[in-house]
PDB file of C-alpha atoms in Angstrom:
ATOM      1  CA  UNK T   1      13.663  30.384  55.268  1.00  0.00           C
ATOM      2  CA  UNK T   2      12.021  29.547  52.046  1.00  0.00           C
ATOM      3  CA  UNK T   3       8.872  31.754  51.758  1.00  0.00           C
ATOM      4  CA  UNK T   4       7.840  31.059  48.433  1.00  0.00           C
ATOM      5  CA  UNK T   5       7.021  27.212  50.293  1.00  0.00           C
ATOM      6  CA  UNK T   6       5.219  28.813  52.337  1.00  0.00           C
ATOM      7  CA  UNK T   7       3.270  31.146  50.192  1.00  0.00           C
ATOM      8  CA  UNK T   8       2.619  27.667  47.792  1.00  0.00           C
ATOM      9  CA  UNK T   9       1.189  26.420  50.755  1.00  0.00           C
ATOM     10  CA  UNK T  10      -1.182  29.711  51.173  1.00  0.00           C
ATOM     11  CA  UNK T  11      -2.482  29.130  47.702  1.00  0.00           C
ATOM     12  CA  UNK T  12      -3.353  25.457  48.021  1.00  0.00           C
ATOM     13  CA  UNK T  13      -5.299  26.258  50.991  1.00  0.00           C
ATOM     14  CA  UNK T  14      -7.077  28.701  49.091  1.00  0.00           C
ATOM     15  CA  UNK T  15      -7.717  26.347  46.031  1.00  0.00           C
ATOM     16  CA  UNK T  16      -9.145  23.951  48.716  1.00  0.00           C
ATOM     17  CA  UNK T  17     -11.860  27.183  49.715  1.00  0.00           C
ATOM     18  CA  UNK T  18     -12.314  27.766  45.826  1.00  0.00           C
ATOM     19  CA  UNK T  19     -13.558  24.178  45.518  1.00  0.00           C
ATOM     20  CA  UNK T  20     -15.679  23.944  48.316  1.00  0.00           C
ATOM     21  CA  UNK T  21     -17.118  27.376  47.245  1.00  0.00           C
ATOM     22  CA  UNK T  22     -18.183  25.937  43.133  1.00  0.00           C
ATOM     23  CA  UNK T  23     -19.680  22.794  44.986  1.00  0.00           C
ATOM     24  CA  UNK T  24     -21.644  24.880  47.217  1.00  0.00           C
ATOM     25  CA  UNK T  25     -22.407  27.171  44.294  1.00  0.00           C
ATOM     26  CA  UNK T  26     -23.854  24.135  41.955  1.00  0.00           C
ATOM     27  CA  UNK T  27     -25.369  22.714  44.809  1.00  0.00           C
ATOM     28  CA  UNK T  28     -27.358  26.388  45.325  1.00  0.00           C
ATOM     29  CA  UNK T  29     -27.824  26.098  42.067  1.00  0.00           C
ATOM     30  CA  UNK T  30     -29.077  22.632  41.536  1.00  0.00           C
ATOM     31  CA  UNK T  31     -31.748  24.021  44.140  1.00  0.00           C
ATOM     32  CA  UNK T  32     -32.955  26.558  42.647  1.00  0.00           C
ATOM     33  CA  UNK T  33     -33.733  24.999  38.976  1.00  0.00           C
ATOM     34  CA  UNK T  34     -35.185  22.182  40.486  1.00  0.00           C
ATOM     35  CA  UNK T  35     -38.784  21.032  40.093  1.00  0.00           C
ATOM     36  CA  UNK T  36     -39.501  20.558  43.661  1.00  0.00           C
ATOM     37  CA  UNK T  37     -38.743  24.418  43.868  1.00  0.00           C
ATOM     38  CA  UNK T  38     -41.427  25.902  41.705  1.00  0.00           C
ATOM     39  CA  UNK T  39     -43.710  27.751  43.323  1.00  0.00           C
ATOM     40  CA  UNK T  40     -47.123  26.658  44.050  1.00  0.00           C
ATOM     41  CA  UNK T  41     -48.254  29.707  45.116  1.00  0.00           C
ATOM     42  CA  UNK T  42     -47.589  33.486  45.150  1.00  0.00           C
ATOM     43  CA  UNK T  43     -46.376  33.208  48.668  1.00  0.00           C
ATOM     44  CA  UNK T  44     -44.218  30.480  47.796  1.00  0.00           C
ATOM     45  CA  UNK T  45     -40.637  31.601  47.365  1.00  0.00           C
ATOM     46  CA  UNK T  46     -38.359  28.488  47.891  1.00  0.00           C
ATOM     47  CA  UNK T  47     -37.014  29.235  44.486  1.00  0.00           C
ATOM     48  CA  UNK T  48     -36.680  32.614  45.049  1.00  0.00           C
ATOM     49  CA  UNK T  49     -34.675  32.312  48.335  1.00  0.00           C
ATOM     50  CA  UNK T  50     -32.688  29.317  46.155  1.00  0.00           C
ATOM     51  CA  UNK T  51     -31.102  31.921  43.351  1.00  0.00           C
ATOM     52  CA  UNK T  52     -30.292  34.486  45.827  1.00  0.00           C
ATOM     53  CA  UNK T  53     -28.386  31.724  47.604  1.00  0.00           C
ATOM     54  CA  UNK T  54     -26.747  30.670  43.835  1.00  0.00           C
ATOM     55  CA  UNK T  55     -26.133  33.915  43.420  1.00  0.00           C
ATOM     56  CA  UNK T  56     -24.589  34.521  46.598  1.00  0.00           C
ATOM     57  CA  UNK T  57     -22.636  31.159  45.846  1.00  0.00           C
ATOM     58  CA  UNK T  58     -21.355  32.579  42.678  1.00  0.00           C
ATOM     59  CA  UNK T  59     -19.897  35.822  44.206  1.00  0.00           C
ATOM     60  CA  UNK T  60     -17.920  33.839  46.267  1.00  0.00           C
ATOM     61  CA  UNK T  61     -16.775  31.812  43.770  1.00  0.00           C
ATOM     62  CA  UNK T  62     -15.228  34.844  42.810  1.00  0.00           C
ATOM     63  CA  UNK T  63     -13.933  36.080  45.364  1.00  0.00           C
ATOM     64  CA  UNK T  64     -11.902  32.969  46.045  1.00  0.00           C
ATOM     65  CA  UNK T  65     -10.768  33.486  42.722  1.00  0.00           C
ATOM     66  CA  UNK T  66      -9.782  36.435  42.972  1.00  0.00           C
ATOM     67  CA  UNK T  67      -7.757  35.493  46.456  1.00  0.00           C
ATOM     68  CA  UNK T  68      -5.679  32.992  44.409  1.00  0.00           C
ATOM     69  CA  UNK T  69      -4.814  35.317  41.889  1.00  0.00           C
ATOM     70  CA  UNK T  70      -2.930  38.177  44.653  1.00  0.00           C
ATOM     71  CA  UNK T  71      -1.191  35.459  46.220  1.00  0.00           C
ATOM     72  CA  UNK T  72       0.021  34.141  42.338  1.00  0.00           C
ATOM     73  CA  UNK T  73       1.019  37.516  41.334  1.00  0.00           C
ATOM     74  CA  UNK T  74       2.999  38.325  45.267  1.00  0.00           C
ATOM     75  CA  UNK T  75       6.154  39.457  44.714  1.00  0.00           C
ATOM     76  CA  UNK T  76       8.046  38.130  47.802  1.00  0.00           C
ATOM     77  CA  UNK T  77      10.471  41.032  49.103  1.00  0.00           C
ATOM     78  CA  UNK T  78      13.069  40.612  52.101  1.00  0.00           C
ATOM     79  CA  UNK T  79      13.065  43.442  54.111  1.00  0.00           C
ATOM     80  CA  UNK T  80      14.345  45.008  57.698  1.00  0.00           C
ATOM     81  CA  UNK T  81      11.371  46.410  57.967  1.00  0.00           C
ATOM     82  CA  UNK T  82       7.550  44.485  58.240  1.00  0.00           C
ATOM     83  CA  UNK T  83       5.698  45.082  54.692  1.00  0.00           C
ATOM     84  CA  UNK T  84       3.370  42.447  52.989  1.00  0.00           C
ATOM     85  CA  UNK T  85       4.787  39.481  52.401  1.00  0.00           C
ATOM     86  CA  UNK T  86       7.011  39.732  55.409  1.00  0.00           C
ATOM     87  CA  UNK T  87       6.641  36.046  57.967  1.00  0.00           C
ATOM     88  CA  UNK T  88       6.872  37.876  61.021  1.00  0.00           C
ATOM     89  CA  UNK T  89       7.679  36.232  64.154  1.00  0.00           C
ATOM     90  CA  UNK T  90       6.338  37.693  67.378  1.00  0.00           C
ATOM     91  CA  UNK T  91       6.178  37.166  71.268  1.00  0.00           C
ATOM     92  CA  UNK T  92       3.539  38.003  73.689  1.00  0.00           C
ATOM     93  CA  UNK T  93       3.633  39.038  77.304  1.00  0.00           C
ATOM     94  CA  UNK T  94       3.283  35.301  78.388  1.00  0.00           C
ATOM     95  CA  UNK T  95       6.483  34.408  76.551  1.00  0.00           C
ATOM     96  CA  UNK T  96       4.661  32.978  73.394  1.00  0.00           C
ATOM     97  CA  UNK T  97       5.585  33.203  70.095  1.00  0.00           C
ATOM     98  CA  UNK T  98       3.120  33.364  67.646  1.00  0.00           C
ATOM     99  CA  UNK T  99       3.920  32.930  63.590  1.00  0.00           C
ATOM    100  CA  UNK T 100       2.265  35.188  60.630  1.00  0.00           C
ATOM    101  CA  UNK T 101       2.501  36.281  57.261  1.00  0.00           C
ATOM    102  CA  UNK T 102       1.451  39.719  56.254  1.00  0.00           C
ATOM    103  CA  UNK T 103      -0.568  38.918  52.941  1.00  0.00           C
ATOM    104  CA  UNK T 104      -2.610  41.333  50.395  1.00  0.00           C
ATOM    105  CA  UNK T 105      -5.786  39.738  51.478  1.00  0.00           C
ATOM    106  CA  UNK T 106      -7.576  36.922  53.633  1.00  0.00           C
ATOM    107  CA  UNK T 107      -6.966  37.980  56.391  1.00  0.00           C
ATOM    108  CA  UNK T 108      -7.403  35.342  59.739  1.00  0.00           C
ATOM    109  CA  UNK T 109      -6.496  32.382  57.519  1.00  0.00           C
ATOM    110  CA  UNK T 110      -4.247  29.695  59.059  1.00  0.00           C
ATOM    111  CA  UNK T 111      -1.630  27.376  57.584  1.00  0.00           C
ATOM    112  CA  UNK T 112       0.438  24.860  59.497  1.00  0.00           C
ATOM    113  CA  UNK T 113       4.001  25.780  57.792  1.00  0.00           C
ATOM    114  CA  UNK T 114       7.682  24.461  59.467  1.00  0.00           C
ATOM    115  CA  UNK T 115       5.474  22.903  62.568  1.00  0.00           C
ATOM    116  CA  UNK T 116       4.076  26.485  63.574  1.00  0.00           C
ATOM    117  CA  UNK T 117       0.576  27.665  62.674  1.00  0.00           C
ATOM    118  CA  UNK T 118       1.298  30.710  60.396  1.00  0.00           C
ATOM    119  CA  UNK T 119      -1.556  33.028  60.168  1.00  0.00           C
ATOM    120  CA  UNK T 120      -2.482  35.772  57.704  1.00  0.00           C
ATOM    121  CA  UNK T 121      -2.783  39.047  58.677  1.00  0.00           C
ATOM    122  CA  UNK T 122      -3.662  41.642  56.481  1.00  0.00           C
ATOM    123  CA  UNK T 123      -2.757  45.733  56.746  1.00  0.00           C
ATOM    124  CA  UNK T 124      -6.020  46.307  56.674  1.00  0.00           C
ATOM    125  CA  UNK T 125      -6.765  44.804  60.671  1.00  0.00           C
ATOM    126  CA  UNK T 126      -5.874  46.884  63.555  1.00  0.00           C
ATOM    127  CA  UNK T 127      -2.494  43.901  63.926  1.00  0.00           C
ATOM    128  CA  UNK T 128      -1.305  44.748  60.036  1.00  0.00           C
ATOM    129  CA  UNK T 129      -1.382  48.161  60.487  1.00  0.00           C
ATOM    130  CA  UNK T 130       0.560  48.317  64.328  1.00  0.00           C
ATOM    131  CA  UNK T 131       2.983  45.933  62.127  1.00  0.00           C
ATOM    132  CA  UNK T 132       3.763  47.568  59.868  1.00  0.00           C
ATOM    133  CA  UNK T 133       7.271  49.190  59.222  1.00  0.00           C
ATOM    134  CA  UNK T 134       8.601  47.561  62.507  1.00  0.00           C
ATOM    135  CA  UNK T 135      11.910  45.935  62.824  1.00  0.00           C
ATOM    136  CA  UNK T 136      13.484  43.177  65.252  1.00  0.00           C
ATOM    137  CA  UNK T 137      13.176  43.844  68.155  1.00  0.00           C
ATOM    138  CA  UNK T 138      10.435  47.052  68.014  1.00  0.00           C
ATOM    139  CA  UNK T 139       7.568  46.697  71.099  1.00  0.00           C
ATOM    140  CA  UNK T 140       3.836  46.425  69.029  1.00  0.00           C
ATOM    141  CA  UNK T 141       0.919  47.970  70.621  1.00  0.00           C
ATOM    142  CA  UNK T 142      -2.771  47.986  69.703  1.00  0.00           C
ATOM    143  CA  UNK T 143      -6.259  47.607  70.569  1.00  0.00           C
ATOM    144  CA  UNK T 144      -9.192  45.410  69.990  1.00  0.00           C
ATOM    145  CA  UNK T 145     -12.501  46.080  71.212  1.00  0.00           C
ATOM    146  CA  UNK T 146     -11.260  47.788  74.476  1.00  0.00           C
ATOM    147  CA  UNK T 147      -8.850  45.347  74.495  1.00  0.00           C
ATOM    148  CA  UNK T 148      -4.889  46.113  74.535  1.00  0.00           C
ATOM    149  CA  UNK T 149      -2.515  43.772  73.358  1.00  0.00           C
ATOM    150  CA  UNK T 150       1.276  43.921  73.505  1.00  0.00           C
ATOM    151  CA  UNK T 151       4.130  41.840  71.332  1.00  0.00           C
ATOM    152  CA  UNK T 152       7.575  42.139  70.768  1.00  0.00           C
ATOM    153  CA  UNK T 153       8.899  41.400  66.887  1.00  0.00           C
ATOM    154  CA  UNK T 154      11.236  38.716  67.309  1.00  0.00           C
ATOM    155  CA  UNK T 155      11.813  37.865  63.882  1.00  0.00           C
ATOM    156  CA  UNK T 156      10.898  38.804  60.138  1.00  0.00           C
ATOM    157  CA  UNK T 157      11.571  37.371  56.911  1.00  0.00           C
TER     158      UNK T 157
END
């Protein structure tokens, strides 16, 4: 099991979101400074509505930045016991396995890793926390909108 593949794999994916986030950002941007945007009228606020979006654009930017750098600076830790960075294995009541990593942040992203879809789960979702500090083997129980699932840890690296 090579983790740090998979965690290189994790951080392309979000360089991939970082980029589509700056083009979106100096497209939003390109909008707002543009001369078909300025206003005409005192009602008119297409150039108004464009820098919010920029702006909105930019935190984003950010944000993906911000993503890349916690997944750079993950220490990767083998351990009995499910903490972050763990690649847990699991199986559902239908016999199912299902793959993910327990990351710092961005949470519900999904990688294709070793043939398996691998997603993220953070502590922070109802999953993480029933996760964590369970071993091989331990039942996992929680809820979701009135909804109760069930998995058994089959694995963890």
């Amino acid at each position: 099991m090579n983790k740090s593949e998979l965690l290189q794999i994790i951080i392309e994916q979000l360089e991939s979101r970082l980029r589509i986030a700056q083009s979106a950002t100096q497209r939003a941007i390109d909008a707002a400074t543009d001369e078909e945007t300025v206003p005409e009228h005192k009602y008119d606020t297409l150039a108004l509505e464009a820098s919010y979006l920029a702006h909105g654009q930019a935190m984003r930017v950010q944000e993906c930045e911000d993503d890349i750098q916690y997944y750079r600076n993950l220490v990767l830790r083998d351990s009995e016991k499910i903490a972050v960075s763990s690649y847990v294995v699991v199986i559902d009541e239908n016999d199912e396995c299902k793959h993910f990593f327990i990351g710092p942040r961005v949470g519900g992203l999904s990688v294709a890793w070793n043939d398996h879809e691998v997603a993220i789960v953070t502590v922070n979702a109802p999953f993480g926390q029933a996760l964590m500090g369970k071993e091989i083997g331990d039942e996992v129980e929680f809820m979701v909108a009135d909804k109760r699932f069930f998995y058994e840890v089959v694995s963890i690296d």
